[in-house]
Amino acid sequence: MRHARAPWRQWLPHGLFLALLMVVLVGCDGGNYPQSTLHPKGDFAEKVDALFQTTVGWAAIVFVLVEAALLWAIFKFRGRPDDPEPKQTHGNTIVEIIWTVIPAAVLAFVAVPTVRTIFDTAKTPEATAEGGEPRKVEVIGHQWWWEFRYPELGIVTANELHVPVGRTVDLRMKTMDVLHSFWIPQFAGKRDVFPNRETRIWFTARETGAYPGACAEFCGLQHGRMLFYVMASDPAEFGQWVARRQADSAAAAIRPPAPPTDSLAPAPLAEDPLVAQGRQLFLTKACVGCHSPGSAGAATTMIGPNLGGIATRRMIAAGWLENTDANLAHWIQNPSQFKTGTKMIVGPITDAEAQALVAFLRTRQ
Ligand code: CUA
């Protein structure tokens, strides 16, 4: 007859496999942690990370002491087959005082850095020697995309928050519809955004790069596809981006290039007919009813994302699709195929019309 194996022996291979799997998966990212709060790239996230490390340190000490005491007790007072019944007791005032006072003291210790960090991160950011006055940005959540307005610069963009390295950005946030939550794992967050109530968050980027952000509160069917990027660049590069956006007037974008007024001036380069057709379609297919084609002069919030600079963005459809010509054409023709429930409703658009619209949108640099 075969002896039944001890339960731990049955589970051992599974346990070893899981441990191996964890080691392999943890090694996957090759040192790049775009969605990790454990690799902060800004001052706000560093404060939160420092608090986390402190708390984990305390928890580790408590864990080791408690487990050591437990193992010691289990080993020292283990029962043997012929042991007599142990002495029966009920209650022990000294022990109860000890196990109340020690956790209370631990919590009090942890509360000090916690409360300090809460106040630190909740304060209104001040001017710094390095970056000067904080740059104000209005963040507006929509189902399902993000609008970023720069009131001091007179420009608007969508789904890409551009910030200069070294200068604090002071985000004032609200939503047009339901609750969302603004989250950039490597910089700050999360912060809920509400209709008719302003919430704030701030951060200073320390390193250039593209950092993913997301909506972190369920807000409808496409909550999971309400993504964005933070593009942190050095101040000179940020200045160039601002200048491009300020020159990108919504009104000029939908006006065909003017013929030369001076007959002696050299004739301007003829516009690509496909671009001209795309511009016309942008007006007649009602795209312009929901989307502004330029970043400057778009004073009010529109239903759809601002398209100024769409040609240079990494992603379309709020971080869901790579910004390729083919994806853009498919998206224009059938957005709900990619995002069920999207508020972008389009009539029939032929392949040729989609090509023309893409050609026009590619001029929105
Ligand atoms: Cu917006 Cu989830």
Short mmCIF file of C-alpha atoms and ligand atoms in Angstrom, two decimals:
data_model
loop_
_atom_site.label_atom_id
_atom_site.label_comp_id
_atom_site.label_asym_id
_atom_site.label_seq_id
_atom_site.Cartn_x
_atom_site.Cartn_y
_atom_site.Cartn_z
CA MET A 1 0.00 0.00 0.00
CA ARG A 2 1.19 3.45 -0.94
CA HIS A 3 1.65 5.88 1.95
CA ALA A 4 -0.19 9.20 1.64
CA ARG A 5 2.33 12.02 1.32
CA ALA A 6 2.36 14.82 3.88
CA PRO A 7 0.33 17.82 2.59
CA TRP A 8 3.35 20.14 2.53
CA ARG A 9 5.13 17.71 0.20
CA GLN A 10 2.22 17.86 -2.23
CA TRP A 11 2.30 21.66 -2.34
CA LEU A 12 6.06 22.04 -2.43
CA PRO A 13 6.46 21.83 -6.26
CA HIS A 14 3.66 24.42 -6.73
CA GLY A 15 5.29 26.72 -4.22
CA LEU A 16 8.68 26.44 -5.87
CA PHE A 17 7.13 27.07 -9.30
CA LEU A 18 5.36 30.22 -8.04
CA ALA A 19 8.56 31.50 -6.43
CA LEU A 20 10.46 30.95 -9.69
CA LEU A 21 7.69 32.66 -11.68
CA MET A 22 7.87 35.69 -9.40
CA VAL A 23 11.62 35.97 -9.84
CA VAL A 24 11.24 35.78 -13.64
CA LEU A 25 8.38 38.30 -13.78
CA VAL A 26 10.07 40.80 -11.48
CA GLY A 27 13.07 40.74 -13.81
CA CYS A 28 10.89 41.49 -16.88
CA ASP A 29 11.09 45.22 -17.08
CA GLY A 30 14.82 45.61 -17.58
CA GLY A 31 15.19 48.51 -15.17
CA ASN A 32 12.41 50.57 -16.73
CA TYR A 33 9.47 51.13 -14.41
CA PRO A 34 7.09 53.54 -16.10
CA GLN A 35 4.04 52.69 -13.96
CA SER A 36 5.82 52.22 -10.65
CA THR A 37 5.34 54.50 -7.68
CA LEU A 38 8.54 52.97 -6.27
CA HIS A 39 10.71 54.82 -8.80
CA PRO A 40 9.78 58.48 -8.22
CA LYS A 41 10.93 61.09 -10.72
CA GLY A 42 9.64 64.19 -8.92
CA ASP A 43 9.60 65.84 -5.49
CA PHE A 44 5.97 65.03 -4.61
CA ALA A 45 6.43 61.34 -5.40
CA GLU A 46 9.76 61.31 -3.52
CA LYS A 47 8.06 62.52 -0.33
CA VAL A 48 5.40 59.83 -0.63
CA ASP A 49 8.03 57.21 -1.42
CA ALA A 50 10.13 58.24 1.60
CA LEU A 51 7.08 57.84 3.84
CA PHE A 52 6.37 54.44 2.30
CA GLN A 53 9.96 53.28 2.88
CA THR A 54 9.85 54.50 6.49
CA THR A 55 6.60 52.68 7.15
CA VAL A 56 7.83 49.49 5.49
CA GLY A 57 10.99 49.72 7.63
CA TRP A 58 8.95 49.90 10.82
CA ALA A 59 6.67 47.12 9.62
CA ALA A 60 9.68 44.91 8.83
CA ILE A 61 11.10 45.37 12.35
CA VAL A 62 7.72 44.56 13.90
CA PHE A 63 7.31 41.54 11.61
CA VAL A 64 10.72 40.08 12.49
CA LEU A 65 10.22 40.58 16.27
CA VAL A 66 6.69 39.15 16.30
CA GLU A 67 7.53 36.16 14.11
CA ALA A 68 10.67 35.44 16.15
CA ALA A 69 8.64 35.50 19.40
CA LEU A 70 6.00 33.30 17.81
CA LEU A 71 8.49 30.71 16.55
CA TRP A 72 10.31 30.72 19.87
CA ALA A 73 7.02 30.10 21.74
CA ILE A 74 5.94 27.37 19.35
CA PHE A 75 9.27 25.59 19.71
CA LYS A 76 9.78 26.09 23.44
CA PHE A 77 6.27 25.13 24.53
CA ARG A 78 5.58 22.43 21.95
CA GLY A 79 3.53 19.53 23.28
CA ARG A 80 4.74 15.94 23.63
CA PRO A 81 2.49 12.87 23.59
CA ASP A 82 2.70 12.17 27.34
CA ASP A 83 2.55 15.82 28.53
CA PRO A 84 0.04 16.51 31.32
CA GLU A 85 -2.76 19.03 30.73
CA PRO A 86 -1.18 22.53 30.93
CA LYS A 87 -2.27 24.98 33.64
CA GLN A 88 -5.48 26.73 32.53
CA THR A 89 -5.43 30.55 32.80
CA HIS A 90 -7.74 33.39 31.88
CA GLY A 91 -6.46 36.93 31.30
CA ASN A 92 -3.10 38.46 32.17
CA THR A 93 -3.13 42.17 32.91
CA ILE A 94 0.62 42.68 32.41
CA VAL A 95 0.67 40.96 28.99
CA GLU A 96 -2.47 42.82 27.86
CA ILE A 97 -0.96 46.17 28.82
CA ILE A 98 2.22 45.30 26.93
CA TRP A 99 0.41 44.29 23.72
CA THR A 100 -1.68 47.45 23.83
CA VAL A 101 1.09 49.92 24.64
CA ILE A 102 3.65 48.64 22.13
CA PRO A 103 1.38 48.83 19.03
CA ALA A 104 0.11 52.24 20.20
CA ALA A 105 3.71 53.46 20.43
CA VAL A 106 4.50 52.05 16.97
CA LEU A 107 1.45 53.81 15.48
CA ALA A 108 2.44 57.05 17.18
CA PHE A 109 5.94 56.79 15.67
CA VAL A 110 4.50 56.14 12.20
CA ALA A 111 2.01 59.01 12.59
CA VAL A 112 4.78 61.61 12.85
CA PRO A 113 6.17 61.25 9.29
CA THR A 114 2.68 60.45 7.94
CA VAL A 115 1.08 63.67 9.21
CA ARG A 116 4.13 65.67 8.14
CA THR A 117 3.90 64.26 4.58
CA ILE A 118 0.14 64.87 4.41
CA PHE A 119 0.62 68.55 5.26
CA ASP A 120 3.67 68.84 3.01
CA THR A 121 1.91 67.49 -0.05
CA ALA A 122 -1.36 69.36 0.60
CA LYS A 123 0.16 72.83 0.77
CA THR A 124 0.01 75.32 -2.09
CA PRO A 125 3.34 75.14 -3.91
CA GLU A 126 5.65 78.13 -3.54
CA ALA A 127 8.18 79.70 -5.89
CA THR A 128 11.58 78.01 -5.86
CA ALA A 129 15.05 79.37 -6.57
CA GLU A 130 15.53 76.89 -9.41
CA GLY A 131 12.18 77.03 -11.19
CA GLY A 132 10.60 80.34 -10.13
CA GLU A 133 6.83 80.69 -9.79
CA PRO A 134 4.88 77.45 -10.19
CA ARG A 135 3.32 77.00 -13.63
CA LYS A 136 -0.49 76.80 -13.37
CA VAL A 137 -2.26 74.11 -15.38
CA GLU A 138 -5.98 73.37 -15.37
CA VAL A 139 -6.79 69.69 -15.61
CA ILE A 140 -10.27 68.76 -16.79
CA GLY A 141 -11.43 65.16 -16.76
CA HIS A 142 -13.81 63.99 -19.46
CA GLN A 143 -15.33 60.59 -20.27
CA TRP A 144 -12.76 59.37 -21.36
CA TRP A 145 -9.83 61.73 -21.93
CA TRP A 146 -7.92 64.53 -20.22
CA GLU A 147 -7.85 68.21 -21.11
CA PHE A 148 -4.89 70.40 -20.05
CA ARG A 149 -5.25 74.18 -20.18
CA TYR A 150 -2.40 76.63 -19.53
CA PRO A 151 -4.25 79.83 -18.56
CA GLU A 152 -1.10 81.98 -18.30
CA LEU A 153 0.06 80.87 -21.75
CA GLY A 154 -3.32 80.88 -23.53
CA ILE A 155 -2.99 77.34 -24.86
CA VAL A 156 -4.84 74.06 -24.55
CA THR A 157 -3.88 70.48 -25.20
CA ALA A 158 -5.27 67.01 -24.58
CA ASN A 159 -3.94 63.72 -23.28
CA GLU A 160 -0.34 65.00 -23.14
CA LEU A 161 0.67 67.18 -20.22
CA HIS A 162 3.86 69.03 -21.13
CA VAL A 163 5.96 70.27 -18.20
CA PRO A 164 9.42 71.78 -17.87
CA VAL A 165 11.93 69.96 -15.69
CA GLY A 166 12.81 71.84 -12.49
CA ARG A 167 9.73 74.06 -12.39
CA THR A 168 6.80 73.13 -10.16
CA VAL A 169 3.48 72.64 -11.91
CA ASP A 170 0.42 73.61 -9.90
CA LEU A 171 -2.53 71.57 -11.17
CA ARG A 172 -6.10 72.82 -10.56
CA MET A 173 -8.45 70.01 -11.39
CA LYS A 174 -12.12 69.43 -12.10
CA THR A 175 -14.31 67.28 -14.32
CA MET A 176 -16.97 67.91 -16.95
CA ASP A 177 -19.00 64.85 -16.09
CA VAL A 178 -18.46 62.09 -13.50
CA LEU A 179 -15.76 61.56 -10.88
CA HIS A 180 -12.30 60.67 -12.16
CA SER A 181 -8.98 60.33 -10.38
CA PHE A 182 -5.78 61.86 -11.70
CA TRP A 183 -2.72 59.69 -11.30
CA ILE A 184 0.86 59.90 -12.57
CA PRO A 185 2.62 57.08 -10.69
CA GLN A 186 6.13 58.52 -10.96
CA PHE A 187 5.19 62.11 -10.15
CA ALA A 188 2.15 62.39 -7.93
CA GLY A 189 -1.23 61.14 -7.04
CA LYS A 190 -3.78 59.99 -6.88
CA ARG A 191 -6.23 62.86 -6.57
CA ASP A 192 -9.97 62.60 -7.18
CA VAL A 193 -11.49 65.18 -9.51
CA PHE A 194 -15.08 66.35 -9.07
CA PRO A 195 -17.61 68.41 -11.00
CA ASN A 196 -18.01 71.91 -9.50
CA ARG A 197 -15.25 71.46 -6.98
CA GLU A 198 -11.59 72.16 -7.48
CA THR A 199 -8.97 69.75 -6.22
CA ARG A 200 -5.26 70.39 -6.48
CA ILE A 201 -2.02 68.57 -6.83
CA TRP A 202 1.47 69.71 -7.71
CA PHE A 203 4.83 68.22 -8.60
CA THR A 204 8.23 69.16 -9.94
CA ALA A 205 9.68 66.85 -12.58
CA ARG A 206 13.35 66.02 -12.03
CA GLU A 207 14.15 64.09 -15.22
CA THR A 208 13.11 64.52 -18.83
CA GLY A 209 11.07 61.78 -20.42
CA ALA A 210 7.58 60.53 -21.20
CA TYR A 211 5.73 59.25 -18.15
CA PRO A 212 2.39 57.46 -18.35
CA GLY A 213 -0.59 58.59 -16.31
CA ALA A 214 -4.06 57.17 -15.89
CA CYS A 215 -7.50 57.65 -14.48
CA ALA A 216 -7.59 55.77 -11.19
CA GLU A 217 -11.30 55.80 -10.39
CA PHE A 218 -13.96 53.82 -12.21
CA CYS A 219 -15.78 56.33 -14.40
CA GLY A 220 -17.68 54.30 -16.95
CA LEU A 221 -17.12 51.80 -19.73
CA GLN A 222 -13.78 53.16 -20.92
CA HIS A 223 -12.25 53.97 -17.54
CA GLY A 224 -9.33 51.67 -18.39
CA ARG A 225 -8.64 53.63 -21.58
CA MET A 226 -8.43 57.08 -20.03
CA LEU A 227 -4.68 57.34 -20.21
CA PHE A 228 -2.27 60.19 -20.84
CA TYR A 229 1.41 61.02 -20.91
CA VAL A 230 3.42 63.58 -19.00
CA MET A 231 6.10 64.91 -21.32
CA ALA A 232 8.84 66.39 -19.15
CA SER A 233 11.39 68.37 -21.16
CA ASP A 234 14.16 70.81 -20.35
CA PRO A 235 13.00 74.45 -20.06
CA ALA A 236 14.28 75.46 -23.52
CA GLU A 237 12.50 72.60 -25.23
CA PHE A 238 9.34 73.31 -23.22
CA GLY A 239 9.58 76.94 -24.37
CA GLN A 240 9.70 75.80 -27.99
CA TRP A 241 6.65 73.60 -27.48
CA VAL A 242 4.78 76.55 -25.92
CA ALA A 243 5.76 78.82 -28.84
CA ARG A 244 4.51 76.23 -31.35
CA ARG A 245 1.22 75.88 -29.50
CA GLN A 246 0.77 79.64 -29.17
CA ALA A 247 1.30 80.01 -32.94
CA ASP A 248 -1.22 77.25 -33.60
CA SER A 249 -4.42 79.25 -33.80
CA ALA A 250 -7.66 77.32 -34.07
CA ALA A 251 -9.14 79.93 -36.42
CA ALA A 252 -6.13 79.85 -38.78
CA ALA A 253 -6.15 76.06 -38.91
CA ILE A 254 -9.52 75.93 -40.64
CA ARG A 255 -8.76 78.84 -43.01
CA PRO A 256 -7.23 77.82 -46.36
CA PRO A 257 -3.83 79.45 -46.99
CA ALA A 258 -4.39 83.01 -48.32
CA PRO A 259 -3.25 83.85 -51.87
CA PRO A 260 -0.32 86.32 -51.97
CA THR A 261 -1.48 89.94 -51.74
CA ASP A 262 1.63 91.29 -53.47
CA SER A 263 1.81 90.15 -57.10
CA LEU A 264 5.61 90.52 -57.04
CA ALA A 265 5.98 88.15 -54.08
CA PRO A 266 7.02 84.59 -54.92
CA ALA A 267 4.01 82.30 -55.23
CA PRO A 268 3.55 80.21 -52.06
CA LEU A 269 4.01 76.47 -52.32
CA ALA A 270 0.74 74.98 -53.52
CA GLU A 271 -1.07 73.17 -50.72
CA ASP A 272 -1.38 69.42 -51.01
CA PRO A 273 -4.91 68.87 -52.45
CA LEU A 274 -5.41 66.00 -50.00
CA VAL A 275 -4.79 68.39 -47.08
CA ALA A 276 -7.21 70.93 -48.58
CA GLN A 277 -9.83 68.20 -48.97
CA GLY A 278 -9.21 67.05 -45.39
CA ARG A 279 -9.69 70.57 -44.06
CA GLN A 280 -12.96 70.83 -45.96
CA LEU A 281 -14.10 67.47 -44.57
CA PHE A 282 -13.10 68.56 -41.06
CA LEU A 283 -15.63 71.38 -41.41
CA THR A 284 -18.40 69.54 -43.29
CA LYS A 285 -18.26 66.23 -41.41
CA ALA A 286 -18.90 68.17 -38.20
CA CYS A 287 -15.51 67.26 -36.65
CA VAL A 288 -15.12 70.96 -35.88
CA GLY A 289 -18.29 70.88 -33.78
CA CYS A 290 -16.49 68.90 -31.06
CA HIS A 291 -12.77 69.38 -31.73
CA SER A 292 -10.71 72.54 -31.95
CA PRO A 293 -7.95 72.05 -34.56
CA GLY A 294 -5.56 74.50 -32.87
CA SER A 295 -4.15 74.97 -29.36
CA ALA A 296 -4.29 78.76 -29.21
CA GLY A 297 -7.50 80.73 -28.97
CA ALA A 298 -9.58 77.74 -27.86
CA ALA A 299 -11.13 79.66 -25.01
CA THR A 300 -13.82 77.24 -23.93
CA THR A 301 -13.81 73.56 -23.19
CA MET A 302 -15.15 71.51 -26.08
CA ILE A 303 -16.78 68.09 -26.16
CA GLY A 304 -13.80 66.39 -27.83
CA PRO A 305 -10.04 66.62 -27.27
CA ASN A 306 -8.12 69.57 -28.66
CA LEU A 307 -6.29 68.55 -31.83
CA GLY A 308 -3.55 71.22 -31.87
CA GLY A 309 -0.30 69.28 -32.18
CA ILE A 310 -2.09 65.96 -32.74
CA ALA A 311 0.52 65.09 -35.40
CA THR A 312 3.30 65.09 -32.80
CA ARG A 313 1.54 63.16 -30.02
CA ARG A 314 2.65 59.67 -29.12
CA MET A 315 -0.82 58.20 -28.81
CA ILE A 316 -4.41 58.80 -29.92
CA ALA A 317 -7.74 57.83 -28.33
CA ALA A 318 -6.50 58.89 -24.86
CA GLY A 319 -3.43 56.71 -24.75
CA TRP A 320 -5.09 53.69 -26.28
CA LEU A 321 -3.72 53.58 -29.86
CA GLU A 322 -0.29 54.31 -31.32
CA ASN A 323 -0.44 57.51 -33.33
CA THR A 324 0.01 55.95 -36.79
CA ASP A 325 -1.77 57.04 -39.99
CA ALA A 326 -3.56 53.69 -40.21
CA ASN A 327 -4.78 53.82 -36.59
CA LEU A 328 -5.90 57.42 -36.96
CA ALA A 329 -7.87 56.60 -40.13
CA HIS A 330 -9.53 53.58 -38.50
CA TRP A 331 -10.31 55.56 -35.38
CA ILE A 332 -11.92 58.38 -37.39
CA GLN A 333 -14.07 55.91 -39.31
CA ASN A 334 -15.19 53.78 -36.40
CA PRO A 335 -14.19 55.01 -32.95
CA SER A 336 -16.62 52.78 -31.06
CA GLN A 337 -14.87 49.74 -32.49
CA PHE A 338 -11.90 50.71 -30.31
CA LYS A 339 -13.73 52.31 -27.40
CA THR A 340 -17.27 51.12 -26.84
CA GLY A 341 -19.39 53.94 -25.51
CA THR A 342 -17.14 56.75 -26.76
CA LYS A 343 -18.96 60.04 -27.22
CA MET A 344 -17.34 60.45 -30.64
CA ILE A 345 -20.24 59.75 -32.99
CA VAL A 346 -19.37 59.88 -36.69
CA GLY A 347 -21.40 59.43 -39.83
CA PRO A 348 -20.16 57.22 -42.66
CA ILE A 349 -16.64 58.19 -43.75
CA THR A 350 -15.09 56.50 -46.78
CA ASP A 351 -11.49 55.27 -46.82
CA ALA A 352 -10.54 58.12 -49.17
CA GLU A 353 -12.16 60.68 -46.87
CA ALA A 354 -10.38 59.19 -43.86
CA GLN A 355 -7.06 59.49 -45.75
CA ALA A 356 -7.77 63.17 -46.44
CA LEU A 357 -8.69 63.85 -42.81
CA VAL A 358 -5.48 62.14 -41.68
CA ALA A 359 -3.49 64.28 -44.16
CA PHE A 360 -5.06 67.43 -42.69
CA LEU A 361 -4.49 66.31 -39.09
CA ARG A 362 -0.83 65.57 -39.92
CA THR A 363 -0.40 69.30 -40.60
CA ARG A 364 -1.39 69.98 -36.96
CA GLN A 365 2.22 69.83 -35.77
CU1 CUA B 1 -11.92 58.59 -15.67
CU2 CUA B 1 -11.72 56.44 -14.72
#
